[in-house]
Short mmCIF file of C-alpha atoms and ligand atoms in Angstrom, two decimals:
data_model
loop_
_atom_site.label_atom_id
_atom_site.label_comp_id
_atom_site.label_asym_id
_atom_site.label_seq_id
_atom_site.Cartn_x
_atom_site.Cartn_y
_atom_site.Cartn_z
CA MET A 244 120.60 97.26 92.00
CA LYS A 245 118.01 98.28 89.29
CA VAL A 246 114.77 99.00 91.23
CA ILE A 247 112.80 100.12 87.94
CA GLU A 248 113.06 99.06 84.54
CA VAL A 249 111.07 100.82 81.81
CA ARG A 250 111.46 98.83 78.47
CA ASN A 251 110.19 100.42 75.39
CA ILE A 252 106.84 101.64 76.77
CA SER A 253 104.10 103.25 74.28
CA PHE A 254 100.84 104.51 75.67
CA ARG A 255 97.85 106.02 74.11
CA TYR A 256 94.81 107.11 76.17
CA ARG A 257 91.58 105.89 75.17
CA ASN A 258 89.63 107.78 72.58
CA THR A 259 92.82 110.01 71.69
CA GLU A 260 94.69 109.60 68.36
CA GLU A 261 98.09 110.67 69.52
CA TYR A 262 100.59 108.52 71.70
CA ALA A 263 101.00 110.35 74.90
CA LEU A 264 104.17 107.87 75.70
CA LYS A 265 106.54 106.85 72.54
CA ASN A 266 109.02 103.99 72.93
CA VAL A 267 110.28 105.15 76.40
CA SER A 268 113.11 103.37 77.96
CA PHE A 269 115.21 103.87 81.15
CA SER A 270 116.30 102.26 84.34
CA VAL A 271 116.58 103.65 87.79
CA GLU A 272 119.16 102.21 90.33
CA LYS A 273 118.35 102.09 94.04
CA GLY A 274 118.61 105.22 95.73
CA GLU A 275 118.84 107.49 92.81
CA LEU A 276 117.25 110.64 92.36
CA VAL A 277 116.01 110.98 88.74
CA GLY A 278 114.43 113.99 87.36
CA ILE A 279 112.06 114.24 84.60
CA ILE A 280 111.90 117.43 82.53
CA GLY A 281 110.11 118.65 79.32
CA PRO A 282 107.73 121.00 78.25
CA SER A 283 103.88 120.70 79.17
CA GLY A 284 102.08 118.06 77.46
CA SER A 285 105.36 116.10 76.97
CA GLY A 286 103.94 112.77 78.70
CA LYS A 287 105.68 113.67 82.13
CA SER A 288 102.27 112.82 84.23
CA THR A 289 101.67 109.84 82.03
CA LEU A 290 104.89 108.34 82.65
CA CYS A 291 104.58 108.87 86.46
CA LEU A 292 101.04 107.35 86.22
CA THR A 293 102.56 104.10 84.48
CA LEU A 294 104.99 103.44 87.32
CA ASN A 295 102.60 102.06 89.94
CA GLY A 296 100.36 100.48 87.14
CA ILE A 297 97.41 102.98 87.34
CA ILE A 298 98.26 103.29 83.94
CA PRO A 299 97.21 100.69 82.20
CA GLN A 300 95.25 99.14 85.09
CA SER A 301 93.08 101.83 86.05
CA ILE A 302 93.49 104.48 83.50
CA THR A 303 92.97 101.99 80.08
CA GLY A 304 94.26 102.61 76.78
CA ARG A 305 96.78 101.16 74.29
CA PHE A 306 99.90 100.26 76.31
CA SER A 307 102.80 98.26 74.96
CA GLY A 308 106.23 97.45 76.40
CA GLU A 309 106.99 96.37 79.85
CA ILE A 310 107.97 97.97 83.23
CA LEU A 311 109.68 95.88 86.05
CA ILE A 312 109.78 97.21 89.48
CA THR A 313 112.01 95.55 91.94
CA ASN A 314 111.26 95.91 95.58
CA PRO A 315 114.78 96.77 97.16
CA GLN A 316 113.96 95.24 100.51
CA THR A 317 112.86 91.97 99.46
CA GLY A 318 114.10 91.53 95.78
CA GLU A 319 110.81 90.70 94.25
CA ASN A 320 110.04 91.42 90.79
CA MET A 321 106.88 93.06 89.72
CA ASN A 322 105.29 93.63 86.35
CA THR A 323 103.34 96.66 86.26
CA VAL A 324 100.47 95.44 84.15
CA LEU A 325 100.25 91.77 85.85
CA THR A 326 100.73 93.17 89.57
CA PRO A 327 97.61 94.71 91.25
CA VAL A 328 97.82 98.32 91.94
CA PRO A 329 97.35 98.05 95.75
CA LYS A 330 100.28 95.64 95.61
CA LEU A 331 102.69 97.90 93.35
CA SER A 332 101.65 100.75 95.74
CA THR A 333 103.21 99.37 98.74
CA VAL A 334 106.61 99.57 96.97
CA VAL A 335 106.11 102.55 94.59
CA GLY A 336 104.42 105.48 96.40
CA LEU A 337 103.07 108.18 94.11
CA VAL A 338 102.10 111.86 94.91
CA LEU A 339 100.14 113.75 92.31
CA GLN A 340 100.54 116.97 91.18
CA ASN A 341 97.57 118.59 92.67
CA PRO A 342 97.41 117.46 96.50
CA GLU A 343 93.78 118.32 97.07
CA SER A 344 92.70 115.38 94.85
CA GLN A 345 94.42 113.05 97.43
CA LEU A 346 93.18 114.74 100.71
CA PHE A 347 89.89 114.00 101.99
CA ASN A 348 89.82 113.38 105.74
CA MET A 349 88.95 115.76 108.84
CA THR A 350 92.24 115.94 110.17
CA VAL A 351 95.75 115.83 109.01
CA GLU A 352 96.46 112.98 111.51
CA ASP A 353 93.44 111.04 109.92
CA GLU A 354 94.65 111.68 106.54
CA VAL A 355 97.93 109.90 107.02
CA ALA A 356 95.91 107.25 109.01
CA PHE A 357 93.60 106.67 106.28
CA ALA A 358 96.08 104.79 104.09
CA LEU A 359 97.62 102.84 106.51
CA GLU A 360 94.35 101.39 108.16
CA ASN A 361 93.89 99.95 104.66
CA LEU A 362 97.22 98.38 105.22
CA GLY A 363 95.79 96.36 108.22
CA LEU A 364 98.68 97.57 110.38
CA PRO A 365 98.24 97.33 114.42
CA ARG A 366 97.52 100.63 115.88
CA ASP A 367 100.63 101.67 117.82
CA GLU A 368 102.57 100.79 114.30
CA ILE A 369 100.04 103.23 112.69
CA GLU A 370 100.69 105.92 115.43
CA LYS A 371 104.28 105.44 115.28
CA ARG A 372 104.25 105.98 111.38
CA ILE A 373 102.08 109.08 111.53
CA GLY A 374 104.54 110.70 113.95
CA TRP A 375 107.68 109.66 111.94
CA ALA A 376 106.19 111.06 108.53
CA LEU A 377 104.76 114.09 110.11
CA ARG A 378 107.84 115.02 111.69
CA ILE A 379 109.94 114.61 108.43
CA VAL A 380 107.53 116.88 106.42
CA GLY A 381 107.43 119.46 109.34
CA LEU A 382 104.03 119.14 110.13
CA GLU A 383 103.84 117.55 113.55
CA ASP A 384 102.11 120.58 115.31
CA LYS A 385 99.59 120.48 112.70
CA LYS A 386 97.99 117.00 113.52
CA GLU A 387 94.63 118.31 114.46
CA GLU A 388 94.22 120.85 111.49
CA PHE A 389 91.68 120.40 108.72
CA PRO A 390 93.53 119.47 105.62
CA PRO A 391 91.75 122.21 103.49
CA ASN A 392 92.94 124.98 105.63
CA LEU A 393 96.31 124.33 105.23
CA SER A 394 98.51 126.27 102.99
CA GLY A 395 99.44 125.05 99.32
CA GLY A 396 103.02 123.99 100.54
CA GLU A 397 101.48 122.43 103.47
CA LYS A 398 98.99 120.37 101.46
CA GLN A 399 101.59 119.15 99.25
CA ARG A 400 103.93 118.02 102.36
CA LEU A 401 100.81 116.24 103.84
CA ALA A 402 100.40 114.41 100.55
CA ILE A 403 104.12 113.44 100.86
CA ALA A 404 103.69 112.22 104.42
CA CYS A 405 100.56 110.10 103.42
CA VAL A 406 102.88 108.37 101.01
CA LEU A 407 105.90 108.28 103.30
CA ALA A 408 103.91 106.61 106.24
CA MET A 409 103.38 103.74 103.75
CA LYS A 410 107.02 103.26 103.58
CA THR A 411 107.39 102.80 100.14
CA PRO A 412 111.07 102.61 99.07
CA ILE A 413 110.46 104.31 95.71
CA LEU A 414 108.59 107.52 95.69
CA VAL A 415 107.47 109.20 92.41
CA LEU A 416 106.48 112.93 92.65
CA ASP A 417 104.87 114.65 89.50
CA GLU A 418 105.73 118.16 89.92
CA PRO A 419 105.36 118.50 93.50
CA THR A 420 106.14 122.18 93.72
CA SER A 421 104.18 123.11 90.62
CA GLU A 422 101.54 125.01 92.58
CA LEU A 423 103.43 126.42 95.28
CA ASP A 424 104.90 129.82 96.53
CA PRO A 425 108.69 130.15 96.83
CA LYS A 426 108.73 129.01 100.72
CA GLY A 427 106.45 126.06 99.92
CA LYS A 428 108.66 125.27 97.07
CA LYS A 429 111.94 125.50 99.16
CA ASP A 430 110.34 123.32 101.99
CA VAL A 431 109.22 120.53 99.71
CA LEU A 432 112.42 120.42 98.01
CA GLY A 433 114.37 120.40 101.12
CA ILE A 434 112.13 117.18 102.26
CA ILE A 435 113.05 115.41 98.90
CA LYS A 436 116.80 116.16 99.55
CA LYS A 437 116.24 114.88 103.01
CA LEU A 438 114.75 111.77 101.64
CA LYS A 439 117.43 111.19 99.25
CA GLY A 440 119.92 111.06 102.01
CA LYS A 441 117.69 108.63 103.76
CA GLY A 442 118.14 106.01 100.74
CA PHE A 443 114.74 106.42 99.07
CA THR A 444 114.52 106.23 95.20
CA ILE A 445 113.06 109.20 94.04
CA LEU A 446 111.76 109.82 90.63
CA MET A 447 110.31 113.31 90.02
CA SER A 448 109.04 115.52 87.33
CA GLU A 449 109.62 119.48 87.81
CA HIS A 450 109.14 122.21 85.54
CA ASP A 451 111.81 124.25 86.71
CA SER A 452 115.30 122.18 86.32
CA ASN A 453 117.32 124.44 88.88
CA PHE A 454 116.83 121.73 91.68
CA LEU A 455 117.25 118.70 89.29
CA PHE A 456 120.77 120.00 87.87
CA LYS A 457 121.98 120.46 91.19
CA ASN A 458 120.56 117.30 92.97
CA ALA A 459 119.59 114.55 90.42
CA ASP A 460 121.77 111.65 89.66
CA LYS A 461 120.08 111.43 86.39
CA ILE A 462 117.83 113.49 84.00
CA LEU A 463 115.13 112.60 81.79
CA VAL A 464 114.09 115.28 79.05
CA MET A 465 110.87 114.45 77.41
CA ASN A 466 109.37 115.88 74.13
CA GLY A 467 106.24 114.72 72.51
CA GLY A 468 106.07 111.62 74.71
CA SER A 469 109.45 110.59 73.92
CA VAL A 470 112.50 110.75 76.08
CA VAL A 471 114.92 112.66 74.04
CA PHE A 472 117.98 112.97 76.15
CA GLN A 473 118.83 111.10 79.48
CA GLY A 474 122.12 111.31 81.28
CA THR A 475 123.73 112.93 84.41
CA PRO A 476 123.06 116.81 84.83
CA LYS A 477 126.58 117.47 83.41
CA GLU A 478 125.84 115.27 80.16
CA ILE A 479 122.28 116.99 79.90
CA SER A 480 124.00 120.44 80.34
CA ASP A 481 125.74 119.80 76.77
CA LYS A 482 122.34 120.08 75.33
CA ILE A 483 121.47 123.20 76.73
CA ASP A 484 120.51 124.91 73.61
CA GLU A 485 118.09 122.00 72.65
CA LEU A 486 116.61 122.29 75.97
CA ILE A 487 115.83 126.16 75.57
CA GLU A 488 114.28 125.47 72.26
CA LEU A 489 112.20 122.76 73.80
CA GLY A 490 111.02 125.45 76.35
CA VAL A 491 112.52 123.74 79.44
CA ARG A 492 113.78 126.58 82.09
CA VAL A 493 117.34 125.82 82.64
CA PRO A 494 119.28 127.35 85.55
CA LYS A 495 120.75 130.75 85.07
CA SER A 496 124.43 129.79 86.21
CA LEU A 497 124.54 127.25 83.54
CA LEU A 498 123.30 129.66 80.70
CA VAL A 499 125.94 132.10 81.83
CA SER A 500 128.75 129.59 82.54
CA LYS A 501 128.00 128.12 78.96
CA LYS A 502 128.05 131.56 77.57
CA LEU A 503 131.48 132.27 79.05
CA GLY A 504 133.02 129.04 77.85
CA LEU A 505 133.23 127.81 81.51
CA PRO A 506 132.59 124.26 82.58
CA PRO A 507 128.89 123.69 83.51
CA ALA A 508 127.97 125.69 86.77
CA PHE A 509 124.60 124.44 88.51
CA THR A 510 124.33 126.91 90.97
CA PRO A 511 125.40 130.78 91.35
CA SER A 512 127.83 129.85 94.00
CA GLU A 513 129.67 127.33 91.37
CA LEU A 514 129.56 130.02 88.94
CA LEU A 515 131.16 132.42 91.10
CA SER A 516 133.98 129.92 92.09
CA LEU A 517 134.54 129.19 88.41
CA LEU A 518 134.83 132.81 87.80
CA LYS A 519 137.33 133.54 90.40
CA ALA A 520 139.59 130.36 89.30
CA ARG A 521 139.67 131.87 85.81
CA ARG A 522 140.48 135.32 87.30
CA ASP A 523 143.42 134.02 89.67
P1 LIG B 639 103.03 116.66 80.94
O1 LIG B 639 102.81 115.87 82.34
O2 LIG B 639 104.19 116.55 80.35
O3 LIG B 639 102.15 117.88 80.92
P2 LIG B 639 101.07 114.75 80.22
O4 LIG B 639 101.56 113.52 80.61
O5 LIG B 639 99.83 115.37 81.06
O6 LIG B 639 101.90 115.68 80.22
O7 LIG B 639 100.30 114.78 78.67
C1 LIG B 639 100.86 113.92 77.45
C2 LIG B 639 99.63 113.84 76.63
O8 LIG B 639 98.57 113.00 77.05
C3 LIG B 639 99.19 115.32 76.17
O9 LIG B 639 99.14 115.32 74.74
C4 LIG B 639 97.77 115.15 77.07
O10 LIG B 639 97.01 115.94 76.40
C5 LIG B 639 97.61 113.63 76.86
N1 LIG B 639 96.42 113.27 77.95
C6 LIG B 639 96.93 113.63 79.44
N2 LIG B 639 96.15 113.00 80.22
C7 LIG B 639 94.86 112.59 79.28
C8 LIG B 639 93.72 112.03 79.71
N3 LIG B 639 93.19 111.72 80.91
N4 LIG B 639 93.06 111.59 78.47
C9 LIG B 639 93.29 111.84 77.31
N5 LIG B 639 94.59 112.40 76.75
C10 LIG B 639 95.47 112.66 77.87
#
C-alpha cells in the first residue's frame, strides 16, 4: 500500500531565485524505511518540510506538483496543499534537525503531554501515551527533568517521543543524528530501527549513510534539489563513484568491497564474510 506519493514537485522559497526542489517524484510503501542522502543544500530538509504540508502552507513560495498522503489506518487520502497542516500532522509526524526548536516546556513529561493536550485526548489516554513514548526512547526515568538540561541525544530522543506520542503512522526525521555524539547517535538510530520493526513508515535524511545502506528499503540521492538516483541500497551501491563525487559519505566496507571486486558489503562483518568466502 502506497502511503506517500510525491508527484513531480518543485519548490522555490519566497525571495529566492533558485528552486530548492526540482521535479521530485518518488513513492513510499507502508512500513518502508526510506533514506534521503545528499550534500548540504541539496534539498533534504526542504523535502521533509513538504511532507506534512508546512511547505507550502506555512512556509510559502512557488510550489508545483502534488503530494498525496494515505493514512494507512483508515485509507483516507490527503493532498498536502489542500489538507490543513494540523490534520496532516496526525498522520505524518515530523522531527526537525534541531530538537531545541521543538522543546519549550518545563519538564520532559509536560513536553510530551503538550502536543497530546492539543488533540483533546482524555487524561488517562495522555498518561498512557506519555509512558509508552518515553519507554520506547529510553527516557522514562527523566520524566521530571528540565528539557534544556538533557544531553543532545536525550533532547533528540525527547523530540522523537513527542512525535511518537501522537501515534502518527508515518514519521519523517530530518537528520536526526546530525548534532549528536557517537553514543547519542547510536541510541537514536537504535530507536529508529525499533520503530521500523513496529511497522511505522519512516522517511529520514541522514548525512552519514552507513545506517541507511544497512537498514533502508530504499534510498533517494539528492543533488541540487533533484533526486538524482533512487533504489535499494544494493542498486545505489552501484553508483558509489558518483556518490563520492557528490560528497556523500559512503560506508567504508562498501568502498573496500567495490575496490576488491566483491559484491557490495554494507557492514564490516559482511565484508569479512565475503573475504573469507573468497579465500575458502
Ligand atoms: P539540505 O537539507 O540538503 O541541506 P535544504 O533543503 O536546507 O538542503 O536547502 C536547499 C536549498 O534551499 C538551499 O539552497 C538553501 O539555501 C535553500 N533554503 C533552505 N531554507 C531556506 C529558506 N528558509 N529560505 C530560502 N532559501 C532556503
